[in-house]
């Protein structure tokens, strides 16, 4: 692979087999409801109805930056005190709200009932509710459900749970196809599809599709190329349907994108000359774009708190392509079947941590004094007050960062906090 795709050699010893520090304690993460913010933009005829509290509604509205009167494709069926106390039939009220919604929004073809912490606490069976409502509203609307509760999940697991809920409903197919899995911004998805098309890889389907009618089939001929490292349950559900997941690093940066594309190329018989012809120009653009930020990042240390599950692929990108030194790479969950190829390319040295005990991790971070810390919003201000530069992990999910044309933007997200701190230090010195 290295010779044909002209990829840099893997380190002598990667991190796949290093001992993992496993921690179970207090966590600081958003809940899975956050995924609705990017999923509702991707799926044009879907609606996400959160069954939760007013807190859930405020989270979604503030995170999306959309006023509710703009009629976005999400909303909240609010559980009042009488629902939580068992004084009202929540199922009857839910059916009434769904009927009202579908009569007002005839464009809806998929309705997701999204569980929350309150609905799980009162044991509201949304799976049975989805089956009941599908029977009532089929074939015009399919009703599915998944949990976005933050009781035991991190925020990117919302997308994983959503896509996993869709897999059993996909039609059967024996067609040999590439299934690109993960919600990407449209511009990024179009770039990826263009590269695959130019290499002659066909047919290529996407999950999630833009519309319910475009939903892909799945079967023994389906080869899955994951674009997000947090899709553990989705990959498992697809494999139970007969699909096969392609092991590859994730397409972050020039090297990760090239390795991801080369894995697909090998699977579909694309020769090395065609591969080089298609990727040569965008690879050069990516390397040039990364180089500007790499000047700021080179030899700087970085510490990842577990937050988005992007941590391991991002650490691989920053150490191999930007010259950074990883101190600790924490991730909420580590599935080596999925992130193993990235661990192989991450040189041995950093602590690899799974799960979170926030107090212990804060102690290690403060002791290490890294040049840059990637963490959640709740930890950023205290760390900044301690004199540490931070990068919000959630920004890496909301910003287009995949594939070649976004590689420079990805590197720039990490360079900006360091440049800002250097400027502020210069102003303080001048004063």
mmCIF file of N, CA and C in Angstrom, residues 166-175 177 179 205 207 215-224 234 237-244:
data_model
loop_
_atom_site.group_PDB
_atom_site.id
_atom_site.type_symbol
_atom_site.label_atom_id
_atom_site.label_comp_id
_atom_site.label_asym_id
_atom_site.label_seq_id
_atom_site.Cartn_x
_atom_site.Cartn_y
_atom_site.Cartn_z
ATOM 1 N N UNK A 166 -31.746 3.043 11.437
ATOM 2 C CA UNK A 166 -32.191 2.994 10.051
ATOM 3 C C UNK A 166 -31.811 1.688 9.355
ATOM 4 N N UNK A 167 -30.721 1.055 9.792
ATOM 5 C CA UNK A 167 -30.181 -0.104 9.068
ATOM 6 C C UNK A 167 -31.200 -1.234 8.897
ATOM 7 N N UNK A 168 -31.954 -1.633 9.937
ATOM 8 C CA UNK A 168 -32.915 -2.734 9.734
ATOM 9 C C UNK A 168 -33.991 -2.436 8.701
ATOM 10 N N UNK A 169 -34.238 -1.158 8.405
ATOM 11 C CA UNK A 169 -35.286 -0.794 7.447
ATOM 12 C C UNK A 169 -34.780 -0.712 6.008
ATOM 13 N N UNK A 170 -33.454 -0.809 5.798
ATOM 14 C CA UNK A 170 -32.908 -0.698 4.445
ATOM 15 C C UNK A 170 -33.267 -1.933 3.629
ATOM 16 N N UNK A 171 -33.558 -1.757 2.343
ATOM 17 C CA UNK A 171 -33.896 -2.919 1.512
ATOM 18 C C UNK A 171 -32.710 -3.855 1.311
ATOM 19 N N UNK A 172 -33.011 -5.095 0.985
ATOM 20 C CA UNK A 172 -31.955 -6.070 0.679
ATOM 21 C C UNK A 172 -31.441 -5.856 -0.743
ATOM 22 N N UNK A 173 -30.151 -6.077 -0.929
ATOM 23 C CA UNK A 173 -29.577 -6.057 -2.271
ATOM 24 C C UNK A 173 -28.334 -6.936 -2.292
ATOM 25 N N UNK A 174 -28.124 -7.612 -3.412
ATOM 26 C CA UNK A 174 -26.903 -8.411 -3.596
ATOM 27 C C UNK A 174 -25.879 -7.665 -4.445
ATOM 28 N N UNK A 175 -26.215 -6.448 -4.862
ATOM 29 C CA UNK A 175 -25.329 -5.668 -5.721
ATOM 30 C C UNK A 175 -24.015 -5.373 -5.010
ATOM 31 N N UNK A 177 -21.372 -2.968 -4.123
ATOM 32 C CA UNK A 177 -21.420 -1.512 -4.054
ATOM 33 C C UNK A 177 -20.557 -1.022 -2.908
ATOM 34 N N UNK A 179 -20.647 1.553 0.145
ATOM 35 C CA UNK A 179 -21.573 2.333 0.962
ATOM 36 C C UNK A 179 -20.752 3.253 1.855
ATOM 37 N N UNK A 205 -23.085 4.478 -2.789
ATOM 38 C CA UNK A 205 -24.273 4.960 -2.086
ATOM 39 C C UNK A 205 -23.854 5.643 -0.783
ATOM 40 N N UNK A 207 -25.082 6.710 3.315
ATOM 41 C CA UNK A 207 -25.958 6.585 4.471
ATOM 42 C C UNK A 207 -25.486 7.598 5.513
ATOM 43 N N UNK A 215 -32.754 5.893 0.003
ATOM 44 C CA UNK A 215 -32.077 5.033 0.977
ATOM 45 C C UNK A 215 -31.399 3.864 0.274
ATOM 46 N N UNK A 216 -30.146 3.564 0.621
ATOM 47 C CA UNK A 216 -29.425 2.481 -0.059
ATOM 48 C C UNK A 216 -29.904 1.115 0.393
ATOM 49 N N UNK A 217 -29.667 0.109 -0.445
ATOM 50 C CA UNK A 217 -29.851 -1.270 -0.018
ATOM 51 C C UNK A 217 -28.589 -1.762 0.663
ATOM 52 N N UNK A 218 -28.666 -2.941 1.252
ATOM 53 C CA UNK A 218 -27.496 -3.511 1.921
ATOM 54 C C UNK A 218 -27.571 -5.030 1.829
ATOM 55 N N UNK A 219 -26.415 -5.652 1.703
ATOM 56 C CA UNK A 219 -26.362 -7.103 1.607
ATOM 57 C C UNK A 219 -24.927 -7.581 1.539
ATOM 58 N N UNK A 220 -24.752 -8.818 1.094
ATOM 59 C CA UNK A 220 -23.426 -9.435 1.107
ATOM 60 C C UNK A 220 -22.446 -8.750 0.152
ATOM 61 N N UNK A 221 -22.948 -8.044 -0.843
ATOM 62 C CA UNK A 221 -22.068 -7.365 -1.785
ATOM 63 C C UNK A 221 -21.696 -5.958 -1.363
ATOM 64 N N UNK A 222 -22.150 -5.517 -0.198
ATOM 65 C CA UNK A 222 -21.932 -4.148 0.249
ATOM 66 C C UNK A 222 -20.608 -4.021 0.990
ATOM 67 N N UNK A 223 -19.769 -3.106 0.533
ATOM 68 C CA UNK A 223 -18.515 -2.779 1.216
ATOM 69 C C UNK A 223 -18.696 -1.423 1.884
ATOM 70 N N UNK A 224 -18.503 -1.368 3.188
ATOM 71 C CA UNK A 224 -18.756 -0.166 3.969
ATOM 72 C C UNK A 224 -17.462 0.607 4.165
ATOM 73 N N UNK A 234 -23.588 1.335 14.180
ATOM 74 C CA UNK A 234 -24.015 1.312 12.780
ATOM 75 C C UNK A 234 -23.230 0.274 12.002
ATOM 76 N N UNK A 237 -24.447 -3.219 12.955
ATOM 77 C CA UNK A 237 -25.748 -3.537 12.350
ATOM 78 C C UNK A 237 -25.601 -3.847 10.863
ATOM 79 N N UNK A 238 -24.762 -3.082 10.160
ATOM 80 C CA UNK A 238 -24.551 -3.342 8.727
ATOM 81 C C UNK A 238 -23.889 -4.701 8.516
ATOM 82 N N UNK A 239 -22.948 -5.042 9.370
ATOM 83 C CA UNK A 239 -22.285 -6.345 9.241
ATOM 84 C C UNK A 239 -23.262 -7.487 9.501
ATOM 85 N N UNK A 240 -24.196 -7.283 10.410
ATOM 86 C CA UNK A 240 -25.221 -8.318 10.629
ATOM 87 C C UNK A 240 -26.129 -8.484 9.421
ATOM 88 N N UNK A 241 -26.205 -7.449 8.586
ATOM 89 C CA UNK A 241 -26.978 -7.553 7.341
ATOM 90 C C UNK A 241 -26.139 -8.133 6.203
ATOM 91 N N UNK A 242 -24.896 -8.505 6.488
ATOM 92 C CA UNK A 242 -24.050 -9.133 5.476
ATOM 93 C C UNK A 242 -22.985 -8.233 4.898
ATOM 94 N N UNK A 243 -22.970 -6.944 5.235
ATOM 95 C CA UNK A 243 -21.975 -6.022 4.687
ATOM 96 C C UNK A 243 -20.612 -6.264 5.334
ATOM 97 N N UNK A 244 -19.579 -5.732 4.702
ATOM 98 C CA UNK A 244 -18.216 -5.871 5.204
ATOM 99 C C UNK A 244 -17.613 -4.476 5.335
#
